[in-house]
Short mmCIF file of C-alpha atoms and ligand atoms in Angstrom, two decimals:
data_model
loop_
_atom_site.label_atom_id
_atom_site.label_comp_id
_atom_site.label_asym_id
_atom_site.label_seq_id
_atom_site.Cartn_x
_atom_site.Cartn_y
_atom_site.Cartn_z
CA MET A 1 -49.65 -58.46 -87.29
CA GLU A 2 -50.70 -59.55 -90.95
CA LYS A 3 -54.47 -58.36 -91.90
CA ALA A 4 -55.86 -62.15 -91.49
CA GLU A 5 -54.31 -62.32 -87.72
CA GLU A 6 -56.26 -59.08 -86.94
CA GLU A 7 -59.23 -60.75 -88.30
CA ASN A 8 -59.10 -63.25 -86.16
CA VAL A 9 -57.30 -61.56 -82.40
CA ILE A 10 -59.84 -62.86 -79.13
CA VAL A 11 -59.20 -60.89 -76.10
CA ILE A 12 -59.37 -63.51 -73.15
CA PHE A 13 -59.56 -61.90 -69.67
CA PRO A 14 -59.76 -64.34 -66.48
CA PHE A 15 -60.64 -63.37 -63.01
CA MET A 16 -57.25 -63.41 -61.13
CA ALA A 17 -57.94 -67.01 -59.12
CA GLN A 18 -55.76 -69.93 -60.66
CA GLY A 19 -58.83 -71.61 -60.95
CA HIS A 20 -59.63 -69.26 -62.85
CA ILE A 21 -56.75 -68.19 -64.86
CA ILE A 22 -56.10 -72.06 -65.53
CA PRO A 23 -58.92 -73.05 -67.93
CA PHE A 24 -58.71 -69.60 -68.71
CA LEU A 25 -55.04 -71.01 -70.18
CA ALA A 26 -55.73 -73.71 -71.92
CA LEU A 27 -59.05 -72.61 -73.75
CA ALA A 28 -56.29 -69.62 -75.46
CA LEU A 29 -54.13 -72.26 -75.84
CA GLN A 30 -56.93 -74.59 -77.68
CA LEU A 31 -58.40 -71.40 -80.03
CA GLU A 32 -55.09 -70.35 -80.76
CA GLN A 33 -54.41 -74.35 -82.52
CA LYS A 34 -57.54 -73.55 -84.16
CA GLY A 35 -55.46 -70.70 -86.03
CA TYR A 36 -57.00 -67.83 -84.23
CA SER A 37 -54.32 -64.79 -82.60
CA ILE A 38 -54.55 -65.07 -78.69
CA THR A 39 -55.05 -61.76 -76.84
CA TYR A 40 -54.60 -62.83 -72.72
CA VAL A 41 -55.36 -60.20 -70.29
CA ASN A 42 -54.81 -59.98 -66.89
CA THR A 43 -52.53 -58.39 -63.87
CA PRO A 44 -49.23 -57.80 -64.14
CA LEU A 45 -48.02 -59.82 -61.63
CA ASN A 46 -50.28 -62.47 -63.36
CA ILE A 47 -48.93 -62.28 -66.19
CA LYS A 48 -45.50 -62.59 -65.26
CA LYS A 49 -46.32 -66.23 -63.71
CA ILE A 50 -48.38 -67.06 -66.70
CA HIS A 51 -44.92 -66.40 -68.98
CA SER A 52 -43.76 -69.82 -67.56
CA SER A 53 -46.41 -71.59 -68.30
CA ILE A 54 -46.86 -70.38 -71.68
CA PRO A 55 -44.98 -73.65 -74.31
CA PRO A 56 -42.12 -71.33 -75.64
CA ASN A 57 -42.15 -72.77 -79.19
CA SER A 58 -45.05 -73.98 -79.98
CA SER A 59 -47.60 -70.86 -78.78
CA SER A 60 -47.67 -67.12 -79.71
CA ILE A 61 -50.44 -66.03 -77.29
CA ARG A 62 -50.16 -62.81 -76.53
CA LEU A 63 -49.75 -61.24 -72.74
CA VAL A 64 -50.89 -58.84 -71.72
CA GLU A 65 -51.00 -56.53 -68.36
CA ILE A 66 -53.76 -54.00 -66.90
CA PRO A 67 -52.63 -52.23 -64.10
CA PHE A 68 -53.56 -53.04 -60.82
CA ASN A 69 -52.06 -52.05 -57.64
CA SER A 70 -53.41 -53.73 -54.68
CA SER A 71 -52.57 -51.28 -52.69
CA ASP A 72 -55.00 -48.79 -53.49
CA TYR A 73 -57.27 -51.22 -52.60
CA GLY A 74 -56.96 -52.22 -48.98
CA LEU A 75 -55.02 -55.44 -49.97
CA PRO A 76 -51.68 -56.45 -48.90
CA PRO A 77 -49.15 -54.78 -51.71
CA GLU A 78 -48.93 -57.81 -54.76
CA ALA A 79 -51.75 -59.46 -54.05
CA GLU A 80 -52.65 -59.71 -57.30
CA ASN A 81 -53.98 -63.45 -56.71
CA SER A 82 -56.40 -65.07 -54.52
CA ASP A 83 -54.00 -68.02 -54.18
CA ASP A 84 -51.79 -65.04 -52.40
CA LEU A 85 -54.57 -64.26 -50.07
CA PRO A 86 -56.16 -65.53 -46.86
CA TYR A 87 -59.87 -66.46 -46.95
CA ASN A 88 -61.14 -63.03 -45.64
CA LEU A 89 -59.29 -60.60 -48.46
CA VAL A 90 -60.15 -63.07 -51.10
CA PHE A 91 -63.43 -61.80 -51.03
CA ARG A 92 -62.04 -58.19 -51.37
CA LEU A 93 -60.16 -58.69 -54.47
CA LEU A 94 -63.57 -60.09 -56.09
CA GLU A 95 -65.09 -57.01 -54.89
CA VAL A 96 -62.48 -54.93 -56.15
CA SER A 97 -62.80 -56.22 -59.37
CA PRO A 98 -65.10 -53.82 -60.93
CA CYS A 99 -62.30 -51.47 -60.63
CA LEU A 100 -60.63 -52.70 -64.06
CA GLU A 101 -62.98 -51.45 -66.22
CA PRO A 102 -62.17 -48.40 -66.73
CA ALA A 103 -58.22 -49.50 -67.88
CA PHE A 104 -60.23 -52.75 -69.34
CA ARG A 105 -61.94 -49.50 -71.85
CA LYS A 106 -58.47 -48.48 -72.65
CA LEU A 107 -56.95 -51.93 -73.02
CA LEU A 108 -59.65 -52.26 -75.34
CA ALA A 109 -59.41 -49.57 -77.40
CA HIS A 110 -55.47 -49.63 -77.43
CA LEU A 111 -55.51 -52.94 -79.57
CA ILE A 112 -58.14 -52.04 -81.97
CA ASN A 113 -55.85 -48.88 -82.48
CA GLU A 114 -52.39 -50.93 -82.91
CA GLN A 115 -55.33 -52.68 -85.46
CA ASN A 116 -56.08 -49.86 -87.78
CA GLY A 117 -58.78 -49.92 -86.24
CA VAL A 118 -59.74 -54.25 -86.72
CA LYS A 119 -61.82 -55.09 -83.89
CA PRO A 120 -61.10 -58.27 -82.11
CA LEU A 121 -63.80 -61.05 -83.27
CA CYS A 122 -65.04 -61.35 -79.75
CA ILE A 123 -63.86 -60.84 -75.65
CA ILE A 124 -63.98 -63.70 -73.69
CA ALA A 125 -64.19 -63.08 -70.04
CA ASP A 126 -65.00 -64.65 -66.70
CA PHE A 127 -68.24 -64.77 -65.26
CA PHE A 128 -66.63 -62.67 -62.34
CA PHE A 129 -66.69 -59.86 -65.58
CA GLY A 130 -70.07 -59.47 -66.53
CA TRP A 131 -69.54 -55.69 -66.57
CA SER A 132 -66.95 -56.32 -69.50
CA ALA A 133 -70.25 -56.99 -71.79
CA ASP A 134 -70.86 -53.56 -71.62
CA VAL A 135 -67.57 -52.29 -72.89
CA ALA A 136 -67.09 -55.15 -75.74
CA HIS A 137 -70.36 -53.86 -77.02
CA ASP A 138 -69.05 -49.97 -76.83
CA PHE A 139 -67.13 -51.30 -79.41
CA GLY A 140 -69.00 -53.37 -81.61
CA VAL A 141 -67.44 -56.61 -80.75
CA PHE A 142 -69.52 -59.82 -79.86
CA HIS A 143 -68.92 -61.10 -75.48
CA ALA A 144 -68.92 -64.25 -74.56
CA ILE A 145 -68.66 -65.79 -71.04
CA PHE A 146 -67.18 -68.35 -70.27
CA SER A 147 -66.74 -70.63 -67.22
CA GLY A 148 -64.13 -72.79 -65.66
CA ALA A 149 -67.19 -74.36 -63.56
CA GLY A 150 -69.82 -76.43 -64.50
CA GLY A 151 -72.99 -75.32 -65.62
CA PHE A 152 -75.15 -77.37 -62.58
CA GLY A 153 -72.83 -76.15 -59.67
CA LEU A 154 -73.18 -72.51 -61.38
CA ALA A 155 -76.42 -72.51 -62.21
CA CYS A 156 -77.00 -73.73 -58.33
CA TYR A 157 -74.64 -71.25 -57.01
CA TYR A 158 -76.82 -68.58 -59.47
CA SER A 159 -79.98 -69.75 -58.08
CA ILE A 160 -79.18 -69.81 -54.87
CA TRP A 161 -77.09 -66.13 -54.57
CA LEU A 162 -80.06 -64.44 -56.32
CA ASN A 163 -82.91 -66.29 -54.46
CA LEU A 164 -82.02 -67.04 -50.89
CA PRO A 165 -83.75 -70.16 -50.53
CA HIS A 166 -81.84 -70.99 -47.54
CA ARG A 167 -83.54 -68.52 -45.08
CA ASN A 168 -86.37 -70.26 -45.57
CA ASN A 169 -85.50 -74.31 -45.22
CA ASN A 170 -87.41 -76.35 -43.19
CA ASP A 171 -86.67 -78.73 -39.65
CA LYS A 172 -83.89 -80.26 -40.86
CA GLY A 173 -82.40 -77.65 -42.87
CA GLU A 174 -83.49 -78.69 -46.22
CA PHE A 175 -84.54 -75.93 -48.74
CA ILE A 176 -85.29 -76.23 -52.61
CA LEU A 177 -84.53 -73.30 -55.51
CA PRO A 178 -87.46 -71.68 -56.62
CA ASP A 179 -86.48 -71.44 -60.27
CA PHE A 180 -84.41 -74.58 -60.60
CA PRO A 181 -87.02 -76.79 -58.57
CA GLU A 182 -85.76 -79.66 -60.77
CA ALA A 183 -81.84 -80.30 -58.65
CA GLY A 184 -83.74 -81.56 -55.84
CA LYS A 185 -83.25 -81.15 -52.18
CA PHE A 186 -79.88 -78.94 -50.87
CA HIS A 187 -79.17 -78.89 -47.07
CA VAL A 188 -77.39 -76.01 -45.49
CA THR A 189 -74.45 -78.08 -45.13
CA GLN A 190 -74.04 -77.25 -48.78
CA LEU A 191 -73.64 -73.53 -48.36
CA SER A 192 -70.47 -71.47 -47.95
CA PRO A 193 -70.45 -69.63 -44.63
CA SER A 194 -70.75 -66.50 -46.71
CA LEU A 195 -74.48 -67.69 -48.28
CA LEU A 196 -75.11 -69.01 -44.49
CA ILE A 197 -74.95 -65.28 -43.43
CA ALA A 198 -76.68 -63.49 -46.61
CA ASP A 199 -79.72 -61.75 -46.03
CA GLY A 200 -79.65 -59.59 -49.04
CA SER A 201 -77.71 -56.52 -47.44
CA ASP A 202 -74.27 -58.02 -46.41
CA PRO A 203 -71.09 -57.47 -49.07
CA PHE A 204 -71.38 -61.07 -50.49
CA SER A 205 -74.77 -60.70 -51.87
CA ILE A 206 -74.60 -57.28 -52.24
CA PHE A 207 -71.57 -57.76 -55.19
CA GLN A 208 -73.87 -61.05 -56.04
CA ARG A 209 -76.70 -58.62 -56.31
CA LYS A 210 -74.57 -56.21 -58.71
CA CYS A 211 -72.28 -58.83 -60.70
CA LEU A 212 -74.59 -61.64 -61.42
CA PRO A 213 -77.45 -59.88 -62.83
CA THR A 214 -74.48 -58.30 -65.89
CA TRP A 215 -75.09 -61.98 -67.23
CA VAL A 216 -77.88 -61.86 -69.70
CA LYS A 217 -76.62 -58.77 -71.14
CA SER A 218 -74.14 -61.73 -72.71
CA ASP A 219 -73.49 -62.13 -76.10
CA GLY A 220 -73.34 -66.56 -74.86
CA PHE A 221 -72.40 -67.63 -72.53
CA LEU A 222 -69.66 -71.14 -72.64
CA PHE A 223 -69.13 -73.86 -70.09
CA ASN A 224 -66.50 -75.62 -69.90
CA THR A 225 -68.45 -79.10 -69.82
CA VAL A 226 -69.97 -81.73 -71.48
CA GLU A 227 -73.67 -81.51 -72.43
CA GLU A 228 -73.82 -85.47 -72.37
CA ILE A 229 -73.42 -85.43 -67.79
CA ASP A 230 -74.43 -81.76 -67.37
CA LYS A 231 -77.53 -80.93 -69.16
CA VAL A 232 -79.71 -79.69 -65.93
CA GLY A 233 -76.80 -76.79 -65.65
CA LEU A 234 -77.00 -75.71 -69.46
CA THR A 235 -80.87 -76.07 -69.30
CA TYR A 236 -81.68 -74.03 -66.19
CA PHE A 237 -78.82 -71.32 -67.95
CA ARG A 238 -80.76 -71.43 -71.17
CA ARG A 239 -84.14 -70.18 -69.59
CA ILE A 240 -83.19 -68.09 -67.85
CA LEU A 241 -81.41 -66.06 -69.08
CA GLY A 242 -82.36 -66.45 -72.90
CA ILE A 243 -78.54 -66.46 -74.35
CA PRO A 244 -77.11 -69.10 -76.62
CA VAL A 245 -75.50 -71.18 -73.74
CA TRP A 246 -72.43 -73.44 -74.99
CA ALA A 247 -71.30 -76.30 -73.73
CA VAL A 248 -67.74 -76.86 -75.27
CA GLY A 249 -65.75 -79.17 -72.76
CA PRO A 250 -63.05 -80.73 -71.58
CA ILE A 251 -60.53 -77.87 -72.65
CA LEU A 252 -57.11 -78.59 -69.86
CA LEU A 253 -54.78 -78.29 -70.13
CA PRO A 254 -51.78 -80.46 -72.21
CA VAL A 255 -50.17 -82.32 -69.64
CA ASP A 256 -46.52 -80.77 -70.43
CA GLU A 257 -44.27 -79.56 -67.86
CA THR A 258 -44.59 -75.86 -68.98
CA ALA A 259 -48.07 -74.99 -68.80
CA ARG A 260 -48.75 -75.41 -64.61
CA ALA A 261 -49.99 -71.46 -64.89
CA GLY A 262 -47.38 -71.18 -63.11
CA LYS A 263 -46.48 -72.66 -59.91
CA THR A 264 -43.75 -75.19 -58.31
CA THR A 265 -44.68 -78.73 -58.21
CA GLY A 266 -43.75 -80.25 -54.33
CA ILE A 267 -42.52 -82.96 -56.73
CA THR A 268 -40.85 -83.55 -59.37
CA PRO A 269 -43.70 -85.18 -62.12
CA GLU A 270 -40.29 -87.78 -62.60
CA GLU A 271 -40.60 -88.76 -59.23
CA CYS A 272 -43.89 -88.99 -58.91
CA ILE A 273 -44.58 -90.78 -61.84
CA GLU A 274 -41.24 -93.61 -60.47
CA TRP A 275 -43.87 -93.84 -57.43
CA LEU A 276 -47.12 -94.45 -58.77
CA ASP A 277 -44.83 -96.73 -61.63
CA SER A 278 -44.49 -99.87 -58.21
CA LYS A 279 -48.45 -99.82 -57.54
CA SER A 280 -50.70 -101.76 -59.50
CA PRO A 281 -53.59 -101.02 -61.39
CA ASN A 282 -56.56 -99.25 -59.98
CA SER A 283 -54.14 -99.51 -56.02
CA VAL A 284 -53.63 -95.69 -55.27
CA LEU A 285 -56.50 -93.25 -53.93
CA TYR A 286 -54.74 -89.20 -54.88
CA ILE A 287 -56.33 -87.12 -52.97
CA SER A 288 -56.40 -83.24 -52.91
CA PHE A 289 -58.44 -80.25 -51.88
CA GLY A 290 -57.51 -78.16 -55.40
CA SER A 291 -55.13 -74.72 -55.66
CA GLN A 292 -55.68 -72.87 -52.46
CA THR A 293 -58.28 -74.81 -49.91
CA THR A 294 -57.26 -76.99 -47.47
CA ILE A 295 -59.16 -78.61 -44.15
CA SER A 296 -59.17 -78.14 -40.88
CA ALA A 297 -56.06 -79.40 -38.26
CA SER A 298 -58.70 -82.02 -37.12
CA GLN A 299 -59.91 -82.90 -40.25
CA MET A 300 -56.21 -83.40 -41.18
CA MET A 301 -55.88 -85.81 -38.13
CA GLN A 302 -58.93 -87.84 -38.73
CA LEU A 303 -58.53 -88.45 -42.79
CA ALA A 304 -54.10 -89.15 -41.65
CA LYS A 305 -55.62 -91.69 -38.90
CA ALA A 306 -58.07 -93.72 -41.59
CA LEU A 307 -55.01 -93.70 -44.25
CA ASP A 308 -53.13 -95.05 -41.33
CA ALA A 309 -55.35 -97.70 -40.25
CA GLY A 310 -56.91 -98.83 -43.71
CA GLY A 311 -54.40 -100.82 -46.54
CA THR A 312 -54.59 -98.36 -49.66
CA ASN A 313 -51.97 -96.76 -51.26
CA PHE A 314 -52.12 -92.63 -51.87
CA ILE A 315 -50.61 -89.64 -52.84
CA TRP A 316 -52.25 -87.08 -50.57
CA VAL A 317 -51.52 -83.37 -51.71
CA ILE A 318 -51.17 -81.38 -48.39
CA ARG A 319 -50.94 -77.63 -46.84
CA PRO A 320 -51.41 -76.03 -43.28
CA PRO A 321 -54.66 -76.75 -42.46
CA ILE A 322 -56.79 -73.75 -41.81
CA GLY A 323 -55.77 -71.35 -39.70
CA PHE A 324 -52.63 -71.84 -40.10
CA ASP A 325 -50.20 -69.59 -43.53
CA THR A 326 -51.09 -72.12 -46.33
CA ASN A 327 -47.31 -70.58 -47.90
CA THR A 328 -45.71 -71.81 -44.20
CA GLU A 329 -43.80 -74.93 -44.03
CA PHE A 330 -45.77 -77.88 -43.12
CA ILE A 331 -45.05 -78.70 -38.90
CA ALA A 332 -45.99 -83.00 -39.66
CA GLU A 333 -45.30 -83.88 -35.66
CA GLU A 334 -47.93 -81.02 -34.58
CA TRP A 335 -50.75 -82.43 -37.97
CA LEU A 336 -50.31 -85.79 -38.28
CA PRO A 337 -50.41 -88.40 -35.94
CA GLU A 338 -47.34 -89.53 -33.83
CA GLY A 339 -44.91 -91.30 -36.27
CA PHE A 340 -47.53 -91.21 -38.89
CA LEU A 341 -45.04 -90.05 -41.71
CA GLN A 342 -42.12 -93.08 -40.89
CA ARG A 343 -44.70 -95.58 -40.78
CA ILE A 344 -46.46 -94.77 -44.63
CA THR A 345 -42.61 -94.36 -46.20
CA ALA A 346 -41.34 -97.73 -44.66
CA GLU A 347 -44.59 -99.13 -45.96
CA LYS A 348 -43.62 -97.67 -49.47
CA LYS A 349 -47.68 -97.06 -48.48
CA GLY A 350 -48.46 -93.51 -49.12
CA LEU A 351 -46.58 -90.27 -50.47
CA ILE A 352 -46.98 -86.93 -48.84
CA VAL A 353 -46.41 -84.47 -51.88
CA GLU A 354 -46.59 -80.69 -49.89
CA LYS A 355 -48.15 -77.36 -51.20
CA TRP A 356 -48.91 -78.38 -55.29
CA ALA A 357 -48.65 -82.03 -57.36
CA PRO A 358 -48.29 -82.92 -60.73
CA GLN A 359 -52.04 -83.11 -60.50
CA LEU A 360 -53.26 -84.30 -64.47
CA GLU A 361 -50.26 -86.86 -64.57
CA ILE A 362 -51.53 -88.14 -61.49
CA LEU A 363 -54.64 -88.87 -62.63
CA SER A 364 -53.77 -90.08 -66.17
CA HIS A 365 -51.48 -93.08 -63.99
CA LYS A 366 -53.35 -96.48 -64.14
CA ALA A 367 -52.08 -97.00 -61.20
CA VAL A 368 -55.31 -94.14 -59.49
CA ALA A 369 -58.25 -95.48 -58.97
CA ALA A 370 -60.35 -92.87 -56.76
CA PHE A 371 -59.72 -88.89 -56.86
CA LEU A 372 -60.75 -87.60 -53.17
CA CYS A 373 -61.43 -84.19 -54.36
CA HIS A 374 -63.05 -80.49 -52.88
CA CYS A 375 -64.81 -81.28 -56.05
CA GLY A 376 -63.29 -78.45 -57.78
CA TRP A 377 -64.81 -78.36 -61.82
CA ASN A 378 -61.29 -78.77 -62.48
CA SER A 379 -59.92 -81.30 -60.64
CA VAL A 380 -64.35 -82.95 -61.58
CA LEU A 381 -63.50 -83.43 -65.18
CA GLU A 382 -59.84 -84.27 -64.77
CA SER A 383 -60.97 -86.71 -63.30
CA LEU A 384 -63.88 -87.73 -65.56
CA ILE A 385 -61.54 -87.19 -68.99
CA ASN A 386 -59.29 -90.27 -66.82
CA GLY A 387 -62.42 -92.78 -65.92
CA VAL A 388 -61.04 -91.99 -61.92
CA SER A 389 -64.65 -92.35 -60.14
CA LEU A 390 -64.49 -89.89 -56.60
CA ILE A 391 -64.41 -89.42 -53.26
CA GLY A 392 -66.07 -85.71 -52.78
CA TRP A 393 -65.38 -83.37 -49.93
CA PRO A 394 -66.85 -80.50 -51.24
CA ILE A 395 -65.49 -76.89 -49.13
CA ALA A 396 -67.21 -74.06 -50.71
CA GLY A 397 -68.41 -72.47 -53.48
CA ASP A 398 -70.31 -74.12 -56.68
CA GLN A 399 -68.04 -77.58 -55.18
CA PHE A 400 -71.11 -78.47 -53.25
CA TYR A 401 -73.20 -79.17 -56.31
CA ASN A 402 -70.74 -80.49 -58.04
CA ALA A 403 -70.24 -83.12 -55.17
CA LYS A 404 -74.32 -83.16 -56.16
CA LEU A 405 -74.52 -83.12 -59.65
CA LEU A 406 -71.05 -86.54 -59.47
CA ALA A 407 -73.56 -88.52 -56.66
CA GLU A 408 -77.08 -88.37 -57.55
CA TRP A 409 -77.35 -87.30 -61.08
CA ILE A 410 -74.23 -89.43 -62.74
CA GLY A 411 -73.35 -92.07 -60.38
CA VAL A 412 -69.51 -91.62 -60.10
CA CYS A 413 -69.49 -90.64 -56.16
CA VAL A 414 -69.79 -90.65 -53.18
CA GLU A 415 -69.57 -87.19 -50.42
CA VAL A 416 -67.70 -88.18 -46.92
CA ALA A 417 -67.72 -84.67 -45.55
CA ARG A 418 -69.09 -81.34 -46.51
CA GLY A 419 -67.27 -78.04 -45.69
CA ILE A 420 -64.16 -77.00 -42.40
CA ASN A 421 -66.62 -76.96 -40.11
CA PHE A 422 -68.20 -81.38 -40.84
CA GLU A 423 -67.01 -82.49 -37.83
CA VAL A 424 -65.65 -86.74 -39.39
CA ARG A 425 -64.23 -89.35 -37.88
CA HIS A 426 -62.03 -91.77 -39.21
CA GLU A 427 -63.83 -94.94 -39.21
CA ASP A 428 -66.54 -93.44 -41.67
CA ILE A 429 -63.69 -91.84 -43.91
CA LYS A 430 -62.16 -95.06 -44.24
CA ASP A 431 -65.19 -96.95 -44.76
CA LYS A 432 -66.15 -94.91 -47.72
CA ILE A 433 -62.62 -94.93 -49.80
CA GLU A 434 -63.22 -98.82 -49.55
CA LEU A 435 -67.34 -98.38 -50.53
CA VAL A 436 -65.59 -96.67 -53.52
CA MET A 437 -62.37 -98.66 -54.28
CA GLY A 438 -63.14 -102.06 -53.06
CA GLU A 439 -64.95 -105.29 -54.48
CA ASN A 440 -68.69 -104.44 -53.29
CA ASP A 441 -71.37 -103.83 -55.51
CA LYS A 442 -71.74 -100.13 -55.43
CA GLY A 443 -67.76 -99.97 -56.23
CA LYS A 444 -67.71 -101.46 -58.91
CA GLN A 445 -70.79 -99.82 -59.81
CA ILE A 446 -69.10 -95.85 -59.75
CA ARG A 447 -66.22 -97.37 -61.66
CA ARG A 448 -68.23 -98.80 -64.41
CA LYS A 449 -70.20 -95.49 -64.83
CA ALA A 450 -67.02 -93.81 -64.12
CA LEU A 451 -65.55 -96.11 -67.76
CA GLU A 452 -68.67 -95.27 -69.15
CA VAL A 453 -68.46 -91.38 -68.52
CA LYS A 454 -64.95 -91.52 -70.05
CA ASP A 455 -65.84 -92.87 -73.27
CA MET A 456 -68.54 -90.48 -73.43
CA ILE A 457 -66.47 -87.69 -73.07
CA LYS A 458 -64.08 -88.57 -75.17
CA GLU A 459 -66.67 -88.48 -78.45
CA THR A 460 -67.56 -85.44 -77.15
CA ILE A 461 -65.16 -83.61 -79.07
CA ILE A 462 -64.41 -86.00 -81.96
CA ASP A 463 -63.52 -84.26 -84.63
CA ASN A 464 -64.34 -86.40 -87.98
CA GLU A 465 -65.55 -86.18 -91.39
CA GLY A 466 -68.61 -87.84 -90.77
CA PHE A 467 -68.51 -87.55 -87.03
CA LYS A 468 -68.54 -84.11 -85.34
CA GLY A 469 -69.26 -84.23 -81.05
CA SER A 470 -71.32 -82.04 -79.22
CA SER A 471 -68.59 -79.69 -77.82
CA VAL A 472 -67.23 -79.57 -81.39
CA LYS A 473 -70.68 -78.91 -82.52
CA ALA A 474 -70.98 -76.01 -79.62
CA MET A 475 -67.26 -74.25 -80.68
CA GLU A 476 -68.57 -74.22 -84.29
CA GLU A 477 -72.25 -72.57 -83.22
CA PHE A 478 -70.07 -70.31 -80.84
CA PHE A 479 -67.35 -68.47 -83.09
CA ASN A 480 -70.88 -68.69 -86.02
CA ALA A 481 -72.34 -65.84 -83.43
CA ALA A 482 -69.17 -64.24 -82.90
CA LEU A 483 -68.59 -64.22 -86.77
CA GLN A 484 -72.21 -62.49 -88.02
CA MET A 485 -72.02 -60.18 -85.14
CA LYS A 486 -68.89 -59.31 -86.67
CA GLU A 487 -69.36 -58.90 -90.48
CA GLU A 488 -73.43 -57.07 -89.67
CA ALA A 489 -71.37 -54.15 -87.35
CA GLU A 490 -68.81 -54.07 -90.46
CA LEU A 491 -72.03 -53.71 -92.23
CA MET A 492 -73.20 -51.33 -90.47
CA GLU A 493 -70.21 -48.67 -90.59
CA GLN A 494 -69.98 -49.28 -94.36
CA SER A 495 -73.80 -48.18 -94.73
CA ASN A 496 -73.23 -45.41 -91.96
N1 UDP B 501 -54.07 -78.12 -59.66
C1 UDP B 501 -52.59 -79.31 -59.72
N2 UDP B 501 -52.54 -79.61 -58.49
C2 UDP B 501 -51.92 -79.48 -56.61
C3 UDP B 501 -53.34 -78.69 -57.08
C4 UDP B 501 -54.16 -78.51 -58.03
O1 UDP B 501 -52.36 -79.29 -60.59
O2 UDP B 501 -51.21 -79.76 -56.94
C5 UDP B 501 -54.70 -78.13 -60.30
C6 UDP B 501 -55.56 -78.56 -60.73
O3 UDP B 501 -55.21 -80.24 -61.63
C7 UDP B 501 -56.67 -77.98 -61.56
C8 UDP B 501 -56.48 -77.30 -60.51
O4 UDP B 501 -55.51 -76.83 -60.17
O5 UDP B 501 -56.71 -78.10 -62.64
C9 UDP B 501 -57.44 -76.97 -59.49
O6 UDP B 501 -58.70 -76.42 -60.19
P1 UDP B 501 -60.38 -76.79 -59.27
O7 UDP B 501 -61.53 -75.99 -59.90
O8 UDP B 501 -59.98 -78.37 -59.08
O9 UDP B 501 -59.87 -75.91 -57.58
P2 UDP B 501 -60.09 -75.00 -57.22
O10 UDP B 501 -58.17 -74.79 -57.17
O11 UDP B 501 -60.45 -74.19 -58.15
O12 UDP B 501 -61.12 -74.97 -55.75
#
């Protein structure tokens, strides 16, 4: 490695879940384009998967394995990604993840040694790896957390886990967040099952009470979000953590066949585009619940009935319902109404894609008008950057709060259901789809707002001589802070 490259190394370390690996990969590709040398750390099987996602000719991101043997921790063999695990074991993977600390420390020592003592410019780690701030500082390296989640979503998640305010909800099941009252009213239906039962002494609370307070130790917090649409949550973190918070998004993977973070699509992008090309502009609803989520069998039936009864074209990324292994084959005869597949195929109305679709290509197609989604933050950003309005069906974690931000603060979304136990009726789903996609005042307003937000987001990434968008400026501030700490550390070392 050349001297200049040695000075410019950034170590990137996401948690082992597709929803984390993807935004970190997008960040790595963007930083590499700015001239930094990226070392991307993850467990062996994830590294293998990521390999295929890195454009072989245009990227020289260095992939480095950190040892992890899942069966040592009560996990199935070769289970290194939350995507490979049933819901109850996803938490186990999270809970055991601090076991990576000694190996990370060793790896960092090795990297520095290999570069003749030159330290990386910074470490950018996952918010589940707050412990890595201590490791970075022990080596005198700048540490930042990168959140693939949005500011508002993560702020609510943080506040609720640390305060458990829902334990004192009123007779309507409502509560507010004691240190974040400006976020408004919440309802117990906006809580994951793990939060509903949390009392401070359960394993998840114990994990969160160890993990979340470590964030203050970091030198700064990078968010894959946009200041203009997510100020409330970002302001909360500035106040609560007292460290710099930079909104540097949207950082998305390029629409490129290689960059799918190791996933094989259930349909080729070409087939998808061909199908979309045959539809008129703004006529298609895209439905997906993210990289690992699914809904219950009865909800799936209701959703299918709503699509059957309505006149909307749709692409639906489908997986077996809750309770079935999501990696097994989809049994349409069992989980969808009788004749549903035949009808939608004959009418050329719907396209069912099993497991994984080329989402970025779909959302950027002019035929797509709305996105019925679980409100995972990557999906939200991908939708907003394309001016596509949303129908929210949050399932877990920060998704409930993302849906709240989109519906109540930004005005580009209508919520249709919450979680997998919500009794949703097909008539309601059909009405909501028509509300967002149809010729009515509310629908027009939502769609207009979605287009405004698209323009607003595009402006944040403008980097011209005369004008720099807010995300460009935030990224510059982050690099200035990292560089300043590096220079100070070097001066100290020289004077010792
Ligand atoms: N994704 C995709 N095809 C699919 C499902 C998901 O490309 O069929 C991608 C999607 O574009 C997004 C990510 O997977 O980048 C999902 O992240 P998100 O934060 O929306 O949800 P999560 O999977 O973390 O719940």
